[in-house]
Tab-separated table of C-alpha atoms and ligand atoms in Angstrom:
chain	number	residue	atom	x	y	z
Z	1	MET	CA	81.452	118.161	144.365
Z	2	ASN	CA	79.554	115.064	143.204
Z	3	SER	CA	81.556	112.526	141.387
Z	4	PRO	CA	80.647	112.325	137.657
Z	5	HIS	CA	78.094	109.857	136.346
Z	6	LYS	CA	79.789	106.839	134.715
Z	7	ILE	CA	78.725	105.498	131.350
Z	8	GLY	CA	79.710	102.192	129.823
Z	9	PHE	CA	79.893	102.230	126.061
Z	10	VAL	CA	79.802	99.371	123.591
Z	11	SER	CA	80.347	100.173	119.962
Z	12	LEU	CA	79.541	97.492	117.424
Z	13	GLY	CA	79.413	97.575	113.638
Z	14	CYS	CA	81.078	99.378	110.786
Z	15	PRO	CA	83.249	102.507	110.739
Z	16	LYS	CA	80.190	104.627	110.180
Z	17	ALA	CA	78.768	103.313	113.511
Z	18	THR	CA	82.100	104.028	115.065
Z	19	SER	CA	81.971	107.636	113.866
Z	20	ASP	CA	78.379	107.876	115.501
Z	21	SER	CA	79.832	106.523	118.715
Z	22	GLU	CA	82.624	109.053	118.676
Z	23	GLN	CA	80.067	111.853	118.399
Z	24	ILE	CA	78.045	110.494	121.305
Z	25	ILE	CA	81.120	109.965	123.462
Z	26	THR	CA	82.338	113.408	122.552
Z	27	ARG	CA	78.974	114.854	123.849
Z	28	LEU	CA	79.053	112.775	126.959
Z	29	ARG	CA	82.598	113.828	127.833
Z	30	ALA	CA	81.720	117.424	127.037
Z	31	GLU	CA	78.873	117.264	129.502
Z	32	GLY	CA	81.049	115.764	132.244
Z	33	TYR	CA	80.083	112.098	132.068
Z	34	ASP	CA	82.894	109.611	132.563
Z	35	ILE	CA	83.344	106.587	130.194
Z	36	VAL	CA	84.210	103.415	132.020
Z	37	PRO	CA	85.319	100.066	130.662
Z	38	GLN	CA	83.412	97.725	132.944
Z	39	TYR	CA	79.672	97.046	133.079
Z	40	ASP	CA	79.784	96.896	136.927
Z	41	GLN	CA	81.557	100.355	137.250
Z	42	ALA	CA	78.895	102.013	135.098
Z	43	ASP	CA	75.754	103.931	136.185
Z	44	ALA	CA	74.214	103.062	132.757
Z	45	VAL	CA	75.414	101.490	129.510
Z	46	ILE	CA	75.018	102.581	125.925
Z	47	ILE	CA	75.165	99.987	123.184
Z	48	ASN	CA	75.574	101.266	119.605
Z	49	THR	CA	74.329	98.312	117.605
Z	50	CYS	CA	74.800	96.912	114.076
Z	51	GLY	CA	71.872	95.404	112.133
Z	52	PHE	CA	73.381	94.876	108.744
Z	53	ILE	CA	73.367	91.078	108.523
Z	54	ASP	CA	71.928	88.362	110.653
Z	55	SER	CA	75.074	87.580	112.496
Z	56	ALA	CA	75.468	91.354	113.413
Z	57	VAL	CA	71.948	91.422	114.711
Z	58	GLN	CA	72.640	88.266	116.827
Z	59	GLU	CA	75.844	89.876	118.213
Z	60	SER	CA	73.928	93.070	119.025
Z	61	MET	CA	71.172	91.176	120.813
Z	62	GLN	CA	73.704	89.123	122.804
Z	63	THR	CA	75.453	92.297	123.879
Z	64	ILE	CA	72.192	93.912	125.054
Z	65	ASP	CA	71.355	90.772	126.962
Z	66	GLU	CA	74.760	90.720	128.630
Z	67	ALA	CA	74.544	94.379	129.557
Z	68	LEU	CA	71.117	94.038	131.067
Z	69	HIS	CA	72.353	91.148	133.182
Z	70	GLU	CA	75.512	92.769	134.240
Z	71	ASN	CA	74.280	96.369	134.641
Z	72	GLY	CA	70.575	96.567	134.163
Z	73	ARG	CA	70.262	100.265	132.906
Z	74	VAL	CA	70.840	100.113	129.154
Z	75	ILE	CA	70.232	102.432	126.228
Z	76	VAL	CA	70.302	101.063	122.777
Z	77	THR	CA	71.169	103.048	119.650
Z	78	GLY	CA	72.333	102.381	116.094
Z	79	CYS	CA	71.201	100.350	113.193
Z	80	LEU	CA	69.200	97.827	115.284
Z	81	GLY	CA	67.262	100.678	116.744
Z	82	ALA	CA	65.463	100.754	113.392
Z	83	LYS	CA	63.728	97.588	114.547
Z	84	ALA	CA	62.753	99.148	117.858
Z	85	GLU	CA	59.599	97.083	118.302
Z	86	GLN	CA	61.385	93.782	117.907
Z	87	VAL	CA	64.157	94.989	120.398
Z	88	ALA	CA	61.579	96.222	122.899
Z	89	GLU	CA	59.639	92.956	122.687
Z	90	GLU	CA	62.732	90.915	123.510
Z	91	PHE	CA	64.077	93.416	126.096
Z	92	PRO	CA	61.203	95.291	127.704
Z	93	ASP	CA	63.377	96.819	130.451
Z	94	LEU	CA	65.625	98.980	128.214
Z	95	LEU	CA	65.827	102.655	129.191
Z	96	ALA	CA	65.551	103.831	125.544
Z	97	ILE	CA	65.971	102.685	121.959
Z	98	THR	CA	67.040	105.090	119.247
Z	99	GLY	CA	67.968	104.715	115.647
Z	100	PRO	CA	71.322	105.332	113.975
Z	101	HIS	CA	72.926	108.790	113.834
Z	102	ALA	CA	70.706	109.909	116.794
Z	103	THR	CA	73.146	111.674	119.075
Z	104	GLU	CA	70.462	114.065	120.356
Z	105	ASP	CA	68.002	111.256	121.207
Z	106	VAL	CA	70.791	109.296	122.986
Z	107	MET	CA	71.698	112.360	125.021
Z	108	GLN	CA	68.063	112.962	125.982
Z	109	ALA	CA	67.919	109.308	127.260
Z	110	VAL	CA	71.005	109.766	129.113
Z	111	HIS	CA	69.760	113.015	130.740
Z	112	GLN	CA	66.571	111.260	131.785
Z	113	ALA	CA	68.458	108.375	133.369
Z	114	LEU	CA	71.341	110.355	134.812
Z	115	PRO	CA	70.627	114.123	134.905
Z	116	PRO	CA	73.697	116.259	134.086
Z	117	GLN	CA	75.507	117.463	137.190
Z	118	HIS	CA	76.905	120.633	135.783
Z	119	ASP	CA	76.934	122.891	132.749
Z	120	PRO	CA	79.004	121.672	129.811
Z	121	PHE	CA	82.416	123.071	129.441
Z	122	MET	CA	83.064	122.435	125.784
Z	123	ASP	CA	86.763	123.327	126.258
Z	124	LEU	CA	87.174	120.289	128.468
Z	125	VAL	CA	86.901	118.302	125.284
Z	126	PRO	CA	89.802	118.266	122.764
Z	127	LYS	CA	88.981	120.205	119.579
Z	128	GLN	CA	89.045	117.053	117.461
Z	129	GLY	CA	86.477	115.410	119.732
Z	130	VAL	CA	86.834	111.986	121.380
Z	131	ARG	CA	88.119	109.274	119.111
Z	132	LEU	CA	87.711	105.481	119.465
Z	133	THR	CA	90.513	104.948	116.941
Z	134	PRO	CA	94.247	105.116	117.788
Z	135	ARG	CA	95.663	108.636	117.855
Z	136	HIS	CA	97.308	108.378	114.435
Z	137	TYR	CA	94.217	107.661	112.222
Z	138	ALA	CA	90.664	108.774	112.195
Z	139	TYR	CA	87.410	108.239	110.325
Z	140	LEU	CA	86.087	111.326	108.664
Z	141	LYS	CA	82.343	110.987	107.974
Z	142	ILE	CA	81.216	113.186	105.076
Z	143	SER	CA	77.548	112.349	104.711
Z	144	GLU	CA	74.699	110.260	105.990
Z	145	GLY	CA	72.231	108.086	104.173
Z	146	CYS	CA	72.040	106.992	100.526
Z	147	ASN	CA	70.005	107.697	97.441
Z	148	HIS	CA	70.461	104.159	95.966
Z	149	ARG	CA	68.049	101.281	96.597
Z	150	CYS	CA	70.237	98.206	96.250
Z	151	SER	CA	67.801	95.409	96.669
Z	152	PHE	CA	69.807	93.560	99.392
Z	153	CYS	CA	70.144	96.613	101.576
Z	154	ILE	CA	67.942	98.354	104.123
Z	155	ILE	CA	70.350	101.081	105.131
Z	156	PRO	CA	68.356	103.799	103.219
Z	157	GLN	CA	65.206	102.684	105.147
Z	158	PHE	CA	66.751	103.607	108.396
Z	159	ARG	CA	69.440	106.151	107.501
Z	160	GLY	CA	67.313	107.891	104.887
Z	161	ASP	CA	68.414	109.641	101.675
Z	162	LEU	CA	71.841	111.257	101.237
Z	163	VAL	CA	72.546	114.229	103.509
Z	164	SER	CA	76.035	115.730	102.884
Z	165	ARG	CA	77.848	117.641	105.535
Z	166	PRO	CA	78.916	121.156	104.453
Z	167	ILE	CA	82.477	120.918	103.070
Z	168	ASP	CA	83.750	123.756	105.365
Z	169	ASP	CA	82.665	121.665	108.431
Z	170	VAL	CA	84.369	118.539	107.036
Z	171	MET	CA	87.535	120.482	106.318
Z	172	GLN	CA	87.559	122.037	109.783
Z	173	GLU	CA	87.205	118.573	111.372
Z	174	ALA	CA	90.005	117.282	109.158
Z	175	GLN	CA	92.191	120.264	110.102
Z	176	ASN	CA	91.530	119.630	113.854
Z	177	LEU	CA	92.413	115.983	113.504
Z	178	VAL	CA	95.633	116.728	111.601
Z	179	ASN	CA	96.535	119.325	114.298
Z	180	ALA	CA	95.945	116.736	116.979
Z	181	GLY	CA	98.433	114.346	115.376
Z	182	VAL	CA	96.334	112.163	113.033
Z	183	ARG	CA	98.444	110.920	110.031
Z	184	GLU	CA	95.736	109.190	108.136
Z	185	LEU	CA	92.126	110.309	107.319
Z	186	LEU	CA	89.731	107.619	106.345
Z	187	VAL	CA	86.847	109.190	104.358
Z	188	ILE	CA	83.581	107.395	104.996
Z	189	SER	CA	79.923	107.584	104.235
Z	190	GLN	CA	77.326	105.246	102.706
Z	191	ASP	CA	78.138	106.565	99.308
Z	192	THR	CA	81.386	108.737	99.210
Z	193	SER	CA	81.251	109.524	95.424
Z	194	ALA	CA	77.773	110.954	95.774
Z	195	TYR	CA	79.046	113.667	98.158
Z	196	GLY	CA	77.219	116.948	97.505
Z	197	VAL	CA	74.524	115.622	95.141
Z	198	ASP	CA	71.785	116.413	97.608
Z	199	VAL	CA	72.926	120.071	98.045
Z	200	LYS	CA	73.518	120.574	94.341
Z	201	TYR	CA	77.311	120.916	95.034
Z	202	GLN	CA	76.839	124.065	97.062
Z	203	THR	CA	79.861	126.227	97.396
Z	204	HIS	CA	81.209	127.084	100.868
Z	205	PHE	CA	84.331	129.032	101.854
Z	206	TRP	CA	87.299	127.358	103.582
Z	207	GLN	CA	90.149	129.619	104.725
Z	208	GLY	CA	88.902	132.258	102.343
Z	209	GLN	CA	88.806	129.969	99.296
Z	210	PRO	CA	85.598	128.771	97.574
Z	211	LEU	CA	85.098	125.025	97.738
Z	212	GLN	CA	82.245	123.068	96.168
Z	213	THR	CA	80.599	120.316	98.163
Z	214	ARG	CA	81.787	117.759	95.636
Z	215	PHE	CA	83.670	114.388	95.927
Z	216	VAL	CA	86.677	115.335	93.773
Z	217	GLU	CA	86.968	118.867	95.279
Z	218	LEU	CA	86.885	117.407	98.769
Z	219	ALA	CA	89.547	114.809	97.835
Z	220	ARG	CA	91.741	117.517	96.424
Z	221	ALA	CA	91.321	119.786	99.394
Z	222	LEU	CA	91.971	117.025	101.924
Z	223	GLY	CA	95.151	116.192	99.953
Z	224	GLN	CA	96.622	119.576	100.901
Z	225	PHE	CA	96.962	118.463	104.498
Z	226	GLY	CA	99.907	116.233	103.644
Z	227	VAL	CA	98.585	113.258	105.525
Z	228	TRP	CA	97.308	109.907	104.119
Z	229	VAL	CA	93.847	110.326	102.723
Z	230	ARG	CA	92.033	106.974	101.974
Z	231	LEU	CA	88.709	106.926	100.176
Z	232	HIS	CA	86.120	104.284	101.285
Z	233	TYR	CA	82.696	103.248	99.999
Z	234	VAL	CA	83.048	104.774	96.588
Z	235	TYR	CA	80.012	103.797	94.377
Z	236	PRO	CA	81.157	103.068	90.790
Z	237	TYR	CA	79.850	106.278	89.243
Z	238	PRO	CA	81.577	107.464	86.011
Z	239	HIS	CA	82.970	110.572	87.716
Z	240	VAL	CA	85.072	108.378	90.068
Z	241	ASP	CA	87.585	108.429	87.150
Z	242	GLN	CA	88.312	112.081	88.016
Z	243	VAL	CA	89.861	111.170	91.346
Z	244	ILE	CA	92.432	108.862	89.758
Z	245	PRO	CA	94.761	111.769	88.605
Z	246	LEU	CA	94.791	113.014	92.211
Z	247	MET	CA	96.084	109.564	93.257
Z	248	ALA	CA	98.587	109.639	90.491
Z	249	GLU	CA	99.725	113.045	91.850
Z	250	GLY	CA	100.068	111.696	95.334
Z	251	LEU	CA	97.402	113.964	96.860
Z	252	VAL	CA	95.266	111.089	98.085
Z	253	LEU	CA	96.376	107.376	98.515
Z	254	PRO	CA	96.151	105.305	95.380
Z	255	TYR	CA	93.577	103.172	97.159
Z	256	LEU	CA	90.083	102.812	96.057
Z	257	ASP	CA	87.469	100.913	98.048
Z	258	ILE	CA	84.753	100.369	95.475
Z	259	PRO	CA	82.167	97.647	96.030
Z	260	PHE	CA	81.260	95.934	92.785
Z	261	GLN	CA	79.070	93.267	94.478
Z	262	HIS	CA	78.928	90.966	91.378
Z	263	ALA	CA	79.930	90.725	87.727
Z	264	SER	CA	76.931	89.024	86.110
Z	265	PRO	CA	74.689	91.761	84.459
Z	266	LYS	CA	71.594	89.717	85.362
Z	267	ILE	CA	72.521	89.563	89.067
Z	268	LEU	CA	73.644	93.266	89.116
Z	269	LYS	CA	70.303	94.166	87.654
Z	270	ALA	CA	68.489	92.088	90.349
Z	271	MET	CA	70.543	93.863	92.978
Z	272	LYS	CA	69.681	97.162	91.376
Z	273	ARG	CA	73.368	97.970	90.890
Z	274	PRO	CA	75.069	99.479	87.867
Z	275	GLY	CA	77.635	97.763	85.829
Z	276	SER	CA	78.610	95.931	82.763
Z	277	GLN	CA	81.539	93.663	83.299
Z	278	GLU	CA	83.392	94.791	80.118
Z	279	LYS	CA	83.044	98.484	80.952
Z	280	VAL	CA	84.229	97.866	84.454
Z	281	LEU	CA	87.297	95.968	83.282
Z	282	GLU	CA	88.057	98.775	80.759
Z	283	ARG	CA	87.778	101.407	83.463
Z	284	ILE	CA	90.057	99.420	85.813
Z	285	GLN	CA	92.604	99.055	83.040
Z	286	ASN	CA	92.356	102.785	82.290
Z	287	TRP	CA	92.783	103.583	86.036
Z	288	ARG	CA	95.891	101.410	86.291
Z	289	GLU	CA	97.428	103.052	83.192
Z	290	GLN	CA	97.075	106.452	84.747
Z	291	CYS	CA	98.053	105.335	88.268
Z	292	PRO	CA	100.128	102.095	88.188
Z	293	ASP	CA	100.336	101.946	92.002
Z	294	LEU	CA	96.534	101.835	92.340
Z	295	VAL	CA	95.289	99.310	94.833
Z	296	ILE	CA	91.642	98.383	94.450
Z	297	ARG	CA	89.529	96.926	97.217
Z	298	SER	CA	86.097	95.538	96.548
Z	299	THR	CA	83.322	93.410	98.119
Z	300	PHE	CA	81.106	90.832	96.492
Z	301	ILE	CA	77.994	88.872	97.385
Z	302	VAL	CA	77.710	85.166	96.396
Z	303	GLY	CA	74.499	83.163	96.482
Z	304	PHE	CA	72.191	86.034	95.600
Z	305	PRO	CA	68.768	84.887	94.571
Z	306	GLY	CA	68.756	83.692	90.977
Z	307	GLU	CA	72.554	83.265	90.806
Z	308	THR	CA	73.300	80.261	88.577
Z	309	GLU	CA	76.530	78.434	88.224
Z	310	GLU	CA	77.043	80.392	84.982
Z	311	ASP	CA	76.586	83.746	86.864
Z	312	PHE	CA	78.977	82.632	89.498
Z	313	GLN	CA	81.547	81.556	86.880
Z	314	MET	CA	81.297	84.972	85.355
Z	315	LEU	CA	82.207	86.441	88.732
Z	316	LEU	CA	85.304	84.154	89.016
Z	317	ASP	CA	86.233	85.085	85.446
Z	318	PHE	CA	85.832	88.795	86.393
Z	319	LEU	CA	88.173	88.268	89.365
Z	320	SER	CA	90.732	86.599	87.183
Z	321	GLN	CA	90.737	89.463	84.753
Z	322	ALA	CA	90.372	92.361	87.174
Z	323	ARG	CA	93.013	91.056	89.553
Z	324	LEU	CA	91.761	93.201	92.410
Z	325	ASP	CA	94.134	93.662	95.335
Z	326	ARG	CA	91.847	93.285	98.314
Z	327	VAL	CA	88.490	91.462	98.166
Z	328	GLY	CA	85.859	90.767	100.680
Z	329	CYS	CA	83.065	88.248	100.181
Z	330	PHE	CA	79.640	87.743	101.821
Z	331	MET	CA	77.253	84.895	101.468
Z	332	TYR	CA	73.892	86.359	100.700
Z	333	SER	CA	71.582	86.274	103.646
Z	334	PRO	CA	68.089	87.801	103.708
Z	335	VAL	CA	67.808	90.928	105.766
Z	336	GLU	CA	64.382	91.597	107.178
Z	337	GLY	CA	62.682	94.351	105.067
Z	338	ALA	CA	65.075	94.046	101.981
Z	339	PRO	CA	63.313	93.823	98.621
Z	340	ALA	CA	65.730	91.026	97.577
Z	341	ASN	CA	63.856	88.710	99.878
Z	342	ASP	CA	60.977	88.541	97.522
Z	343	LEU	CA	63.146	87.542	94.495
Z	344	PRO	CA	62.561	84.041	93.124
Z	345	ASP	CA	65.076	81.185	92.933
Z	346	PRO	CA	66.953	81.459	96.295
Z	347	VAL	CA	70.261	79.698	96.326
Z	348	ASP	CA	70.379	76.800	98.881
Z	349	GLU	CA	72.819	77.079	101.755
Z	350	ASP	CA	75.186	74.313	100.649
Z	351	THR	CA	75.593	75.864	97.253
Z	352	LYS	CA	76.223	79.294	98.864
Z	353	GLN	CA	78.905	77.839	101.096
Z	354	ASP	CA	80.456	76.033	98.174
Z	355	ARG	CA	80.508	79.197	96.043
Z	356	TYR	CA	81.922	81.192	98.929
Z	357	ASP	CA	84.761	78.603	99.409
Z	358	ARG	CA	85.609	78.586	95.755
Z	359	PHE	CA	85.477	82.421	95.603
Z	360	MET	CA	87.899	82.695	98.548
Z	361	ARG	CA	90.291	80.124	97.087
Z	362	HIS	CA	90.225	81.792	93.760
Z	363	GLN	CA	90.854	85.202	95.091
Z	364	GLN	CA	93.455	83.993	97.647
Z	365	ALA	CA	95.614	82.730	94.712
Z	366	ILE	CA	95.395	86.123	93.055
Z	367	SER	CA	96.133	87.970	96.235
Z	368	ARG	CA	99.123	85.769	97.006
Z	369	GLU	CA	100.478	86.519	93.536
Z	370	LYS	CA	99.931	90.210	93.793
Z	371	LEU	CA	101.615	90.373	97.207
Z	372	GLN	CA	104.572	88.344	95.858
Z	373	GLN	CA	105.206	91.158	93.433
Z	374	ARG	CA	105.891	93.432	96.415
Z	375	ILE	CA	108.946	91.368	97.405
Z	376	GLY	CA	112.040	93.543	96.782
Z	377	GLN	CA	110.008	96.809	96.984
Z	378	SER	CA	110.429	99.448	99.550
Z	379	LEU	CA	107.121	100.594	100.993
Z	380	GLN	CA	106.317	103.479	103.342
Z	381	VAL	CA	104.603	102.002	106.407
Z	382	LEU	CA	102.542	103.609	109.132
Z	383	VAL	CA	103.591	101.944	112.417
Z	384	GLU	CA	100.692	100.515	114.439
Z	385	GLU	CA	101.918	98.483	117.440
Z	386	PRO	CA	104.625	96.173	118.681
Z	387	PHE	CA	104.488	92.436	117.986
Z	388	GLU	CA	106.752	89.587	119.103
Z	389	ASN	CA	109.779	90.183	116.814
Z	390	GLY	CA	109.317	93.840	116.071
Z	391	TRP	CA	106.405	96.006	114.931
Z	392	VAL	CA	103.334	95.803	112.891
Z	393	GLY	CA	102.138	98.511	110.519
Z	394	ARG	CA	100.249	99.204	107.268
Z	395	SER	CA	101.207	100.398	103.867
Z	396	TYR	CA	99.098	102.561	101.575
Z	397	ALA	CA	97.458	99.318	100.313
Z	398	ASP	CA	96.084	98.387	103.795
Z	399	ALA	CA	93.142	100.097	105.428
Z	400	PRO	CA	92.872	99.381	109.180
Z	401	ASP	CA	90.988	96.308	110.323
Z	402	ILE	CA	89.882	95.147	106.848
Z	403	ASP	CA	93.121	94.685	104.864
Z	404	GLY	CA	96.527	93.069	105.506
Z	405	LEU	CA	99.503	94.171	107.638
Z	406	VAL	CA	103.195	94.686	107.139
Z	407	TYR	CA	105.243	92.852	109.821
Z	408	ILE	CA	108.555	94.695	110.468
Z	409	GLN	CA	111.304	92.639	112.012
Z	410	THR	CA	113.451	95.025	114.047
Z	411	GLN	CA	115.217	95.625	117.310
Z	412	GLN	CA	114.483	99.302	117.116
Z	413	THR	CA	111.814	100.996	119.250
Z	414	LEU	CA	109.288	102.567	116.992
Z	415	GLN	CA	106.305	104.690	117.806
Z	416	PRO	CA	102.707	104.106	116.772
Z	417	GLY	CA	101.918	106.711	114.093
Z	418	GLN	CA	105.555	106.863	112.896
Z	419	PHE	CA	106.213	106.391	109.137
Z	420	VAL	CA	109.091	104.030	108.204
Z	421	ASP	CA	110.361	102.611	104.976
Z	422	VAL	CA	110.300	98.817	104.934
Z	423	ALA	CA	112.106	96.554	102.536
Z	424	ILE	CA	109.672	93.720	101.707
Z	425	GLN	CA	111.263	90.263	101.962
Z	426	HIS	CA	108.384	87.816	102.198
Z	427	SER	CA	104.611	87.633	101.653
Z	428	ASP	CA	101.647	85.294	102.012
Z	429	GLU	CA	97.941	85.548	101.025
Z	430	TYR	CA	97.291	88.739	102.998
Z	431	ASP	CA	100.400	90.117	104.698
Z	432	LEU	CA	103.849	91.277	103.954
Z	433	TYR	CA	107.041	90.865	106.011
Z	434	GLY	CA	110.231	92.878	105.925
Z	435	GLU	CA	112.904	94.907	107.591
Z	436	ILE	CA	113.445	98.584	107.963
Z	437	ASP	CA	115.063	100.016	104.867
Z	438	GLU	CA	117.882	102.176	106.220
T	1	LIG	S1	74.827	102.024	97.860
T	1	LIG	FE1	73.355	100.260	97.988
T	1	LIG	S2	74.406	98.986	99.554
T	1	LIG	FE2	75.372	100.961	99.723
T	1	LIG	S3	74.153	101.900	101.414
T	1	LIG	FE3	73.216	102.595	99.414
T	1	LIG	S4	71.580	101.082	99.050
T	1	LIG	FE4	72.913	100.206	100.631
């Protein structure tokens, strides 16, 4: 029998890209292709690229260049594929370029380059598919695309309008993942709270029970699995309020990843984002009253065109009042094709950098204070991996890769994916430190 074709796979970008990569790798493994970790062992290389901001484009281009030098047979997919002409101009020898979420196109390119050697045996692949994440957590993608048109973003241009997956499919995937040992499901999409809008909240049946394709119904249904369920990329619609009681009940983690992007009404309007600062603060207060453990993660953009010192100050004031737990900040950078590029009054680079630094200092102080309040508490922690004096893990307040960690000092041998209670003894700006709470 011929030895299987070998594919090198590089996955860049956000969790949504990771989820696309998982689907492609699942198909490759199902069809008998081997995945190898070195360029020089591979018969061809697939690169799933990111094109969200300039630095991501640069990283993607460098990776393509490297793969072409080291291997020579390269298929490009992902967000950068939306700029196919530009990529082809720079790298005319690529085998194929496809856009994001294009598993079929990638497989076609693979078949052309390396024809399949035998029929697929789907049962060679585990039911939950092939995952790039550790065994104990998994991303669960519930939809593609987005109906919004935020002026700084080109995602809808290449991922299209919202397309929700049928809720019974999503539930089946979640069930398979939980059966395979996943302890944390991370719900992702471009716009999680819009789930089902495109299909008019169509009803499907899951294990004999009717279920509407709707954000809150999905959150409740996932909560029945008894694992951690974490909601990412929740657009601040009013109906988000309905998920807070589920958090208070313990059905889903009291963790809300909700990008506010700014606090100045003028800038939010220019971004084509909703929001009045007072209303948002009122809602946050209301959420916290209903669910005191709630942790809120958000992202912001500083240096957006037209942002004055007064607008920026409004943002700092908002941070002081909202006291968000986890905050990411980006300096605005124009993305080719984004409507915001045409806005007047760009902010100069020095001012952007200065505002970014001030923003980070401001939020760091808040974050440090908030984490100090954890000292003396006992937190349930999902163990990740060993580190020098023990193990490192995450509490409900920490999503993988983007939030902080809990360092557990212990001589005990723990297992990745195990839950332990940790008595918190120290903290800094981002992380917590403690010992096992016996
Ligand atoms: S909500 Fe806005 S930023 Fe997010 S994907 Fe849609 S258009 Fe882009």
